[in-house]
Coordinates of C-alpha atoms in Angstrom, one line a residue:
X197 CA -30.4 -17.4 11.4
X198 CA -26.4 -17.2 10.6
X199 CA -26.3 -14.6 8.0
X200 CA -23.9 -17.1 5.2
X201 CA -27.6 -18.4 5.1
X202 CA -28.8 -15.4 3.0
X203 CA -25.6 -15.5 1.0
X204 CA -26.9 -16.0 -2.6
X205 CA -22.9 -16.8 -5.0
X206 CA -23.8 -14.7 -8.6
X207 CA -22.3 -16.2 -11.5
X208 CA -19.1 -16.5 -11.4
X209 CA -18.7 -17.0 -7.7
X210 CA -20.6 -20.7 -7.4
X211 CA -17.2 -22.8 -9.1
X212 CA -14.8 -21.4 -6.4
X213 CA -17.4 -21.8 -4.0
X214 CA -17.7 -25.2 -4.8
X215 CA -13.8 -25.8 -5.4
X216 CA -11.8 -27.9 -3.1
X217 CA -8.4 -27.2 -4.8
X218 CA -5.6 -26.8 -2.2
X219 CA -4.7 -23.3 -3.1
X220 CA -7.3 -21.2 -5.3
X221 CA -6.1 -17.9 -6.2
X222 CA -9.3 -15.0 -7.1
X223 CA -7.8 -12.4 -9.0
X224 CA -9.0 -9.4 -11.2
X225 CA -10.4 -5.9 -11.1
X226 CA -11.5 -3.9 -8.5
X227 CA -14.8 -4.3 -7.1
X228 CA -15.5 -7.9 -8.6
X229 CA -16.7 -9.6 -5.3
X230 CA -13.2 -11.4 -4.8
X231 CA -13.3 -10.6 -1.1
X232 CA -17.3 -11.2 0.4
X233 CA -17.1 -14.9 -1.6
X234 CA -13.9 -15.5 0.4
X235 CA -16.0 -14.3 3.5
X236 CA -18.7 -16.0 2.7
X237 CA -16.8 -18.9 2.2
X238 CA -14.9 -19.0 5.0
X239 CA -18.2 -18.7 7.5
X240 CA -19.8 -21.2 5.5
X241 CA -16.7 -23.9 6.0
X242 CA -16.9 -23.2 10.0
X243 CA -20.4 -24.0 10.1
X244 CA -20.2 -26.8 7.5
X245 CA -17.3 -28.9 9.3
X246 CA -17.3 -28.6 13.5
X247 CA -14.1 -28.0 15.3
X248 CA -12.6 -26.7 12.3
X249 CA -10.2 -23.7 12.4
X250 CA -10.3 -20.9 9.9
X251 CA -7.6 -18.2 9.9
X252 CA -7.6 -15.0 8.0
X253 CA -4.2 -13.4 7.0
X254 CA -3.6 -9.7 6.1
X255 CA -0.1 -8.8 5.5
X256 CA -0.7 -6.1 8.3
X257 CA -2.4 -7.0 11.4
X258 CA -3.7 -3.2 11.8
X259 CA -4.8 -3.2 8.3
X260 CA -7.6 -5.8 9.4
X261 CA -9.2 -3.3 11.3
X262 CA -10.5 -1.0 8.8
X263 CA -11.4 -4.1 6.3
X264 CA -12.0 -7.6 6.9
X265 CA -13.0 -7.5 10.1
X266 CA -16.0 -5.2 10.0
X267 CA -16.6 -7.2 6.6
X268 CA -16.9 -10.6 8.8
X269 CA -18.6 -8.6 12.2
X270 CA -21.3 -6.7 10.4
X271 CA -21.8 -8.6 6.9
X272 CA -21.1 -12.3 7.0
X273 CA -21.1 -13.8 10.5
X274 CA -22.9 -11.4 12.7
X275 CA -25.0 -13.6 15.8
X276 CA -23.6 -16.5 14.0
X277 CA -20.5 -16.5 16.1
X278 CA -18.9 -14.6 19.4
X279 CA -16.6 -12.0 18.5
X280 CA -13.4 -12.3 21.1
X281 CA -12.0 -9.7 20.5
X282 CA -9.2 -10.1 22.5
X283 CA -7.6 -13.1 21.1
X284 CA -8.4 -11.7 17.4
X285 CA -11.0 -14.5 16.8
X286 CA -14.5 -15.5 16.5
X287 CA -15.8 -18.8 18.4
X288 CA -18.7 -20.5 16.9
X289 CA -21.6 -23.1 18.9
X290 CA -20.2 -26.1 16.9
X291 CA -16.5 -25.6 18.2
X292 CA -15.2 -23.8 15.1
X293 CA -12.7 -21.6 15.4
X294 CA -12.2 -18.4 12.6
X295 CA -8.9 -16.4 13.5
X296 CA -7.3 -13.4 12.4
X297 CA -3.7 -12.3 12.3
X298 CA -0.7 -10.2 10.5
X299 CA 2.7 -11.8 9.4
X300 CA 4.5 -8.5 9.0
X301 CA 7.5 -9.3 11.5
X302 CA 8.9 -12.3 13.2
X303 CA 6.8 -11.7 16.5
X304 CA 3.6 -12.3 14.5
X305 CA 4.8 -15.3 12.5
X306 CA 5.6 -17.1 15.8
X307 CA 2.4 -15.8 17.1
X308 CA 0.7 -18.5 13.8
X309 CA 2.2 -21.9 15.6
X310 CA -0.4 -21.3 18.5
X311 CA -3.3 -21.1 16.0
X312 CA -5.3 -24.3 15.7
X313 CA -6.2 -27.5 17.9
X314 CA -2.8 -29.1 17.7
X315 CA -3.3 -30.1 14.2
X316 CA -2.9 -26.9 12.5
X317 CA -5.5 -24.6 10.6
X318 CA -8.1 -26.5 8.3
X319 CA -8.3 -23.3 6.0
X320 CA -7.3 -20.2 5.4
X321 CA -7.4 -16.7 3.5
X322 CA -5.1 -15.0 2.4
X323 CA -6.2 -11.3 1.7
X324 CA -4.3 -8.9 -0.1
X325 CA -2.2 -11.6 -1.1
X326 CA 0.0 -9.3 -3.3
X327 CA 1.0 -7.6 -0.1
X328 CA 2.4 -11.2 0.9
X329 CA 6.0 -12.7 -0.2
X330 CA 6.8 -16.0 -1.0
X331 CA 8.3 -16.7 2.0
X332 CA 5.5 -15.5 4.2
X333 CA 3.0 -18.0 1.7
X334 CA 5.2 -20.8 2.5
X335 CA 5.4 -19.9 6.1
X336 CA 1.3 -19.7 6.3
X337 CA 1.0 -22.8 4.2
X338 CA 3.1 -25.0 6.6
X339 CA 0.1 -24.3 9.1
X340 CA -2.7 -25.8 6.6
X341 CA -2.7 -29.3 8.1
X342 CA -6.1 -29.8 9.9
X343 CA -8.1 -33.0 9.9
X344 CA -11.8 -31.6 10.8
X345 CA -12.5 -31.7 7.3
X346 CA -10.8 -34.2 5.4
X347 CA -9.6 -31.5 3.1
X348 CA -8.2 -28.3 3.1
X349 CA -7.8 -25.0 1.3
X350 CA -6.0 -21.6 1.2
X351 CA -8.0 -19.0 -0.3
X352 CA -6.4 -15.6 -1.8
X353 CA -7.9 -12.6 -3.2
X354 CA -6.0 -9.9 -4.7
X355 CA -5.9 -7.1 -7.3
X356 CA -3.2 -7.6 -10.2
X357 CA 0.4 -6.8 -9.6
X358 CA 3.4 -6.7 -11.6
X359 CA 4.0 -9.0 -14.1
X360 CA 7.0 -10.8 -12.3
X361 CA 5.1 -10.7 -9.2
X362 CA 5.6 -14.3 -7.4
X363 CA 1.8 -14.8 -7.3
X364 CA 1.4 -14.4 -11.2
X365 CA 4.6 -16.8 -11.8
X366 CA 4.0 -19.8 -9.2
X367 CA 0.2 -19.6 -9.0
X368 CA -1.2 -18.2 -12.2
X369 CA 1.7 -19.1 -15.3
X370 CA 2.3 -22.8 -12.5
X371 CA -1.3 -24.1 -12.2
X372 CA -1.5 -27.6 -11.4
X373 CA -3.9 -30.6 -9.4
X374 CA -3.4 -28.6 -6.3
X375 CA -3.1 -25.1 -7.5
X376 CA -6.0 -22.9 -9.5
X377 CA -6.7 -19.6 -10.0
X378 CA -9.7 -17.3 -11.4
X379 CA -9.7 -14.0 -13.1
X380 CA -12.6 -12.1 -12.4
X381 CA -13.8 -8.5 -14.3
X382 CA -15.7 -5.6 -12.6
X383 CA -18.2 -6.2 -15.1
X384 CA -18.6 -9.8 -13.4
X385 CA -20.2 -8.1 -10.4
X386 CA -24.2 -7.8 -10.9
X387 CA -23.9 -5.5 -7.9
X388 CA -21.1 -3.0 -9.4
X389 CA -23.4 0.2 -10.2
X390 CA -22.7 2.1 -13.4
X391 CA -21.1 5.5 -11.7
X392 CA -18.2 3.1 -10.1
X393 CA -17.8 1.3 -13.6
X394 CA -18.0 4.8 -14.5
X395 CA -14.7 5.7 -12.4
X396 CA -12.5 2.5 -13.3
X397 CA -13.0 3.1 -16.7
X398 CA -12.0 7.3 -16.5
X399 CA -8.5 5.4 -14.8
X400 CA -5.1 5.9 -17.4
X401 CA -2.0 3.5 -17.9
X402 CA -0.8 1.2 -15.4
X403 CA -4.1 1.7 -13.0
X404 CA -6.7 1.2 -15.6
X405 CA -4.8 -1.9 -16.9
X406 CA -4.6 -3.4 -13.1
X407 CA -7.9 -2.5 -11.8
X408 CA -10.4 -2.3 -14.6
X409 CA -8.8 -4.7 -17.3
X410 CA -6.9 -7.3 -14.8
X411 CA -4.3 -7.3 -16.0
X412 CA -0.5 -8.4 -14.2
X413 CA 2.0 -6.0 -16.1
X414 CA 4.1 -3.0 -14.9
X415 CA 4.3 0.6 -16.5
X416 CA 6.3 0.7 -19.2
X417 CA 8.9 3.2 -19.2
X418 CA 8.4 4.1 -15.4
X419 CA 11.0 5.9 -13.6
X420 CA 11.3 3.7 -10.0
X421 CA 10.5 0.5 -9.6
X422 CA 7.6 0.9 -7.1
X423 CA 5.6 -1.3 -6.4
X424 CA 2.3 -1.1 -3.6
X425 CA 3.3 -4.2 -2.4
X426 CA 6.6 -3.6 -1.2
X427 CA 6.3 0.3 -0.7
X428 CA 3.4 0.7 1.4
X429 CA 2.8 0.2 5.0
X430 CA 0.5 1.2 7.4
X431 CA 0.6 4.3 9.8
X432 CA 2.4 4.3 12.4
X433 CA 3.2 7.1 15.5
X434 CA 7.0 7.9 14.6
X435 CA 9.6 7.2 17.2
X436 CA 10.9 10.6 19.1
X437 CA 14.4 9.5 18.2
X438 CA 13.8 9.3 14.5
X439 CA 15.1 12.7 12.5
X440 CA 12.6 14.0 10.6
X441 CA 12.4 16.7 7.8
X442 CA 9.8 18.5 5.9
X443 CA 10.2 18.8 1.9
X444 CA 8.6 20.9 -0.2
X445 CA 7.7 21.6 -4.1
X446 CA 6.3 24.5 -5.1
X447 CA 3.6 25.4 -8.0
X448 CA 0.6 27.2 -8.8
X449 CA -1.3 23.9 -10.2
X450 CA 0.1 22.0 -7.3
X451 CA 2.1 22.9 -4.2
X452 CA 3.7 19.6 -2.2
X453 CA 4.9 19.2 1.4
X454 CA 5.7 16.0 2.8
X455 CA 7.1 14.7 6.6
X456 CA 9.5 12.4 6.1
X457 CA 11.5 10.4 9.1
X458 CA 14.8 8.6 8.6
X459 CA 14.6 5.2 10.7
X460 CA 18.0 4.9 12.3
X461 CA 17.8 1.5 12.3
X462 CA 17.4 0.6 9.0
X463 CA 18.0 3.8 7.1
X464 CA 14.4 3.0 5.8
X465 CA 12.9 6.3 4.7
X466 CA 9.1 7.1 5.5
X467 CA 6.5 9.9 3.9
X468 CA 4.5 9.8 6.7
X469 CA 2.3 12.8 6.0
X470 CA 1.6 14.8 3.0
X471 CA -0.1 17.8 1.8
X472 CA -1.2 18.2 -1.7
X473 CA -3.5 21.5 -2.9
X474 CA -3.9 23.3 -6.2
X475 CA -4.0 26.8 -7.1
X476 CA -3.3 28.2 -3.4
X477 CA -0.8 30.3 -2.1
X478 CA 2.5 29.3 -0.4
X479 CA 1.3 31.8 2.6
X480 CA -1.9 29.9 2.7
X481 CA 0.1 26.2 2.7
X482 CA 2.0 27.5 5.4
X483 CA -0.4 28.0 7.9
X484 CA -2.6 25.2 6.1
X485 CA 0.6 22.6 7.2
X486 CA 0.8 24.4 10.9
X487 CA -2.6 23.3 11.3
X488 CA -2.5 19.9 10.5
X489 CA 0.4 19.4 12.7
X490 CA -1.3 21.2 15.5
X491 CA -3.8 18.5 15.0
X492 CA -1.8 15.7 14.0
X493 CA 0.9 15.5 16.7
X494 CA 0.7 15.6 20.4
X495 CA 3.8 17.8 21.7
X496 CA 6.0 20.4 19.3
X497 CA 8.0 18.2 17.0
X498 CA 11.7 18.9 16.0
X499 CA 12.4 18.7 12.1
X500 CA 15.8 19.5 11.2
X501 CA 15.8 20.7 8.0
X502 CA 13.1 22.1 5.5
X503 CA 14.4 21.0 2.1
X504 CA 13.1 23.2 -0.5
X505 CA 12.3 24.0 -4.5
X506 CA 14.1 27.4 -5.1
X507 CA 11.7 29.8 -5.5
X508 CA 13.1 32.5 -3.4
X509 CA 9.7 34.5 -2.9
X510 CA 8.1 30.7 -1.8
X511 CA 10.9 29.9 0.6
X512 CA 10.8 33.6 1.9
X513 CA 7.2 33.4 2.9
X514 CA 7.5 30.1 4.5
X515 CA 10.1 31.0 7.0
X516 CA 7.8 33.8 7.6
X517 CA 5.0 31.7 8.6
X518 CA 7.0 28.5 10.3
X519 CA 9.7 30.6 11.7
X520 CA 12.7 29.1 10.9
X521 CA 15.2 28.7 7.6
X522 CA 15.2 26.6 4.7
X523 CA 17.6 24.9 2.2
X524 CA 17.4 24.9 -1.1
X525 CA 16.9 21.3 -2.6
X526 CA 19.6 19.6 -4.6
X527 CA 18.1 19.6 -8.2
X528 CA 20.5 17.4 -10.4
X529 CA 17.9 15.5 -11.6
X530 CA 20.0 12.4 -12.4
X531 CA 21.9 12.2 -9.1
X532 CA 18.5 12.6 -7.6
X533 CA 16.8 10.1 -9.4
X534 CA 19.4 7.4 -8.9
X535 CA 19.3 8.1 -5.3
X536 CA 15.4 7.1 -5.3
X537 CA 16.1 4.1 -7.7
X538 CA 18.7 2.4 -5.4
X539 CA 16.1 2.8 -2.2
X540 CA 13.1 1.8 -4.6
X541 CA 15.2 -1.3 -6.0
X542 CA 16.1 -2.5 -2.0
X543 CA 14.5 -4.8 -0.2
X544 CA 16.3 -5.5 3.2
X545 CA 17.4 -1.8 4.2
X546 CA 17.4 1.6 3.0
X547 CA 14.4 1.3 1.8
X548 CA 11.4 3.9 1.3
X549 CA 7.9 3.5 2.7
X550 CA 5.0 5.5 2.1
X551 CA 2.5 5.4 4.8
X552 CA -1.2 4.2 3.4
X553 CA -3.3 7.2 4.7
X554 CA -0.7 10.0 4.7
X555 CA -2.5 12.5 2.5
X556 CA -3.4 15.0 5.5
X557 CA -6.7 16.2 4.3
X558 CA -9.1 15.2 1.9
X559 CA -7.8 15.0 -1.7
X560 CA -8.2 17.8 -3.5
X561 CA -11.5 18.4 -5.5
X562 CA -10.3 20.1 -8.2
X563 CA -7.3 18.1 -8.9
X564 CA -9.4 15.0 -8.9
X565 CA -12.5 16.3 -10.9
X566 CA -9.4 17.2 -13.6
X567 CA -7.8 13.9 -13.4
X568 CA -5.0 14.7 -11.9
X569 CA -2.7 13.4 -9.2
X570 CA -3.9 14.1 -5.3
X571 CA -0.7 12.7 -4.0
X572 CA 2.4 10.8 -3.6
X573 CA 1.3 7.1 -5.0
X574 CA -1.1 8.4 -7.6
X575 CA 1.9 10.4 -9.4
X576 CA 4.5 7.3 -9.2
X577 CA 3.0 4.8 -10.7
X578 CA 2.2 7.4 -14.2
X579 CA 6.1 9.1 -13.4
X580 CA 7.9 8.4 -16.8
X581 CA 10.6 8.6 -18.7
X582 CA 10.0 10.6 -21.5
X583 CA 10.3 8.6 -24.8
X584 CA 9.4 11.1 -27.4
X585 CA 11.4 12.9 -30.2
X586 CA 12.1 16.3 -31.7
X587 CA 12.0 17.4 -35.0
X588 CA 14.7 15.6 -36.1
X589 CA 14.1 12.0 -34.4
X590 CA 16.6 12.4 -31.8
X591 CA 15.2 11.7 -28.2
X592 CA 13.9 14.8 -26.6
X593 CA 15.8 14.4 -22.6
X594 CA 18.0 12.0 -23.1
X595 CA 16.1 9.4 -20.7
X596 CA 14.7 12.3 -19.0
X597 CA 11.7 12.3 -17.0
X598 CA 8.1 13.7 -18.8
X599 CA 7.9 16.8 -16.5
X600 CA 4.4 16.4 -15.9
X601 CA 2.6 15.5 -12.7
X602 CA 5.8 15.0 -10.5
X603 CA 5.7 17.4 -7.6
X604 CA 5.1 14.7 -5.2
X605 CA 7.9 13.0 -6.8
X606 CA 9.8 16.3 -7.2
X607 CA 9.5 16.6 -3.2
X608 CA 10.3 12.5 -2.5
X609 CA 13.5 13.2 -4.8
X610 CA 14.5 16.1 -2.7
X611 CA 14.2 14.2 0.5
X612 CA 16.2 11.4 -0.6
X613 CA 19.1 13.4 -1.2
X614 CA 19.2 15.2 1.4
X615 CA 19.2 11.6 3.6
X616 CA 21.7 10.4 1.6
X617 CA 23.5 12.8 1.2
X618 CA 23.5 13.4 -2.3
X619 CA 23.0 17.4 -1.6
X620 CA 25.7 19.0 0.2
X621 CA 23.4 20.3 3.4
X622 CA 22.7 16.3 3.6
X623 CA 26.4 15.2 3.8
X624 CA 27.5 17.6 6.0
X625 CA 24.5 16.9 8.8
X626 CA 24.8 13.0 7.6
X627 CA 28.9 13.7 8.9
X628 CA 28.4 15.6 11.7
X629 CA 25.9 13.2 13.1
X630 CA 28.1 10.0 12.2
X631 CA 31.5 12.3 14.5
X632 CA 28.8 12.6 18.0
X633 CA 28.1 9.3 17.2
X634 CA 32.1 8.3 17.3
X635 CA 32.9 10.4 20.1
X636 CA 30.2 9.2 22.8

């Protein structure tokens, strides 16, 4: 028996299971059940309606792999449907078709216009739709046009994002006849056990107000305009042409390295791999980081340059260990963080990506059992400015940062101006580099 059979909706699922609105938007907290009713959903429609064609949509194709996918495979469709894996779809008995895809580049968008029996897709879900832009909604909405039905729908199902996000200000604050949405609490799911309550409700700031309380809003008084929708992308093996360096922040509660690789391209920056421990020694980061690339990377991999906090006794110990010199990190902190603003702030080059999965080992038990950081994008979305006054009223930094849980940032600001330039070691490679270039 197909396995959408045993599929029994709890509360608050049974009015968007029933909806027929064109686009219905499920948003809210983590762990709601926003994703299995889409599933659910979705099987239900290709059995319901023959010949129909579903497609699901993840901003990143490879990003499907490790989510909805197993989700559809194991959970919802299982015997119900052939799983071909090789055209990224599952074919059902009565015709139906339920495809897959990414519409991260151009290639993949083109790649949609073959999807669907001439007359389009019937329906589709959008997951991760915060991931999405506008343009890439309007793109995948062009495709819902198919008659098997006599209706159709685009389903999305997302966590909150910023408040001027274009999902919160044409679908939620824009509701119309053909345009709904649902906000859905953790507390909502029957299924969500206390200890995972437990853990949305020990989250701080921006995190706890996204993920436990739904909410669309941005930190106030943050540093860089990051955003997880724009700023994260998934893994990828980096080109042999790219130039890479390592960066590096020391400190007893946390020590920081991070790979980063300069797409030549684009001037995109990418923290491809990071290291994050507490309480251990530089000696013992050293050869922890040797490891890991021994591991990680299949040949000997040139960096050229390991940019550097100052402590002398750190740096000393590290070209000990790695066997080769470092350079002291340009520290101006507002040079720096203007650097990282302007590549934060861009959207069409020069851009930074941090890669989902970079943190190198598991994250760190003791930082996490304190409630601290483990890495890169749990640091930037608490990072800052510090708002506070001394004794007599005045502002204590002057729009300084709170220096508090920033050595990933710390590390990410180092590597930025050192790319750009901003640090003198930067310019003068950044120069050199631009004159071979000229000359061949």
């Amino acid at each position: 028996m197909p396995y959408a059979h045993r599929f029994a909706p709890v509360p608050w699922q049974v009015d968007p299971w029933r909806s027929q609105v064109r686009t219905l938007l499920l948003h809210g907290g983590a762990g709601s059940g926003k994703s299995i009713l889409c599933a659910e959903k979705m099987h239900a429609l290709m059995l319901r309606y023959p010949h129909a064609t579903g497609l699901v949509v993840r901003k990143f194709f490879s990003s499907l792999r490790n989510s909805v996918i197993p989700l559809l495979d194991h959970t919802v469709i299982g015997p119900a449907a052939h799983h071909a894996k090789t055209d990224h779809r599952f074919e059902y008995a009565n015709g139906s078709t339920l495809c897959y895809a990414g519409v991260s580049d151009e290639k993949q968008r083109e790649a949609l216009k073959s999807i669907g029996k001439g007359d389009g897709v019937d329906f589709l879900w959008i997951e991760e739709a915060n991931a999405l832009s506008f343009d890439d909604y309007q793109v995948l909405m062009t495709r819902l046009r198919g008659k098997a039905a006599g209706w159709r729908q685009c389903l999305m199902s997302c966590n909150p994002d910023h408040e001027n996000h274009w999902l919160n200000r044409k679908i939620i604050e824009a509701q119309s006849d053909d345009i709904s949405s649902v906000w859905i609490s953790p507390y909502d799911n029957p299924y969500a056990d206390r200890p995972y309550l437990s853990t949305l409700e020990t989250l701080t700031g921006v995190q706890r107000d996204r993920l436990l309380l739904g909410k669309w809003v941005s930190a106030e008084g943050m540093v860089w305009p990051y955003e997880p929708s724009h700023h994260l992308c998934d893994p990828f093996v980096i080109p042999d042409h790219w130039r890479r360096i390592k960066t590096v922040d020391f400190g007893w509660l946390t020590t920081t390295v991070q790979w980063q690789a300069l797409d030549p391209s684009t001037g995109d920056v990418h923290v491809y791999r990071q290291l994050y421990r507490t309480q251990q020694l530089v000696s013992d980061i050293a050869v922890a980081c040797k490891a890991i690339e021994a591991q990680r990377d299949s040949r000997v991999v040139r960096y050229e340059a390991v940019v550097c906090d100052h402590d002398a006794e750190g740096r000393a110990q590290l070209e000990r260990v790695w066997g080769c010199s470092t350079l002291p990190a340009h520290k101006a902190i507002r040079e720096g963080l203007e650097a990282v603003t302007a590549r934060f702030a861009a959207r069409n080059a020069r851009r930074i990506w941090i890669h989902r999965g970079s943190l190198a080992h598991a994250p760190d038990r003791q930082l996490a059992k304190d409630g601290y950081p483990t890495e890169l994008v749990d640091e930037l979305l608490g990072y800052r400015f510090d708002s506070g006054v001394d004794k007599d009223g005045h502002p204590k930094k002057d729009g300084y940062p709170i220096k508090k849980n920033d050595h990933a940032c710390d590390a990410l600001r180092y590597g930025v101006c050192y790319w750009d330039g901003v640090s003198k070691d930067g310019a003068k490679l950044a120069n050199s580099l631009a004159l071979m270039s000229a000359s061949l």
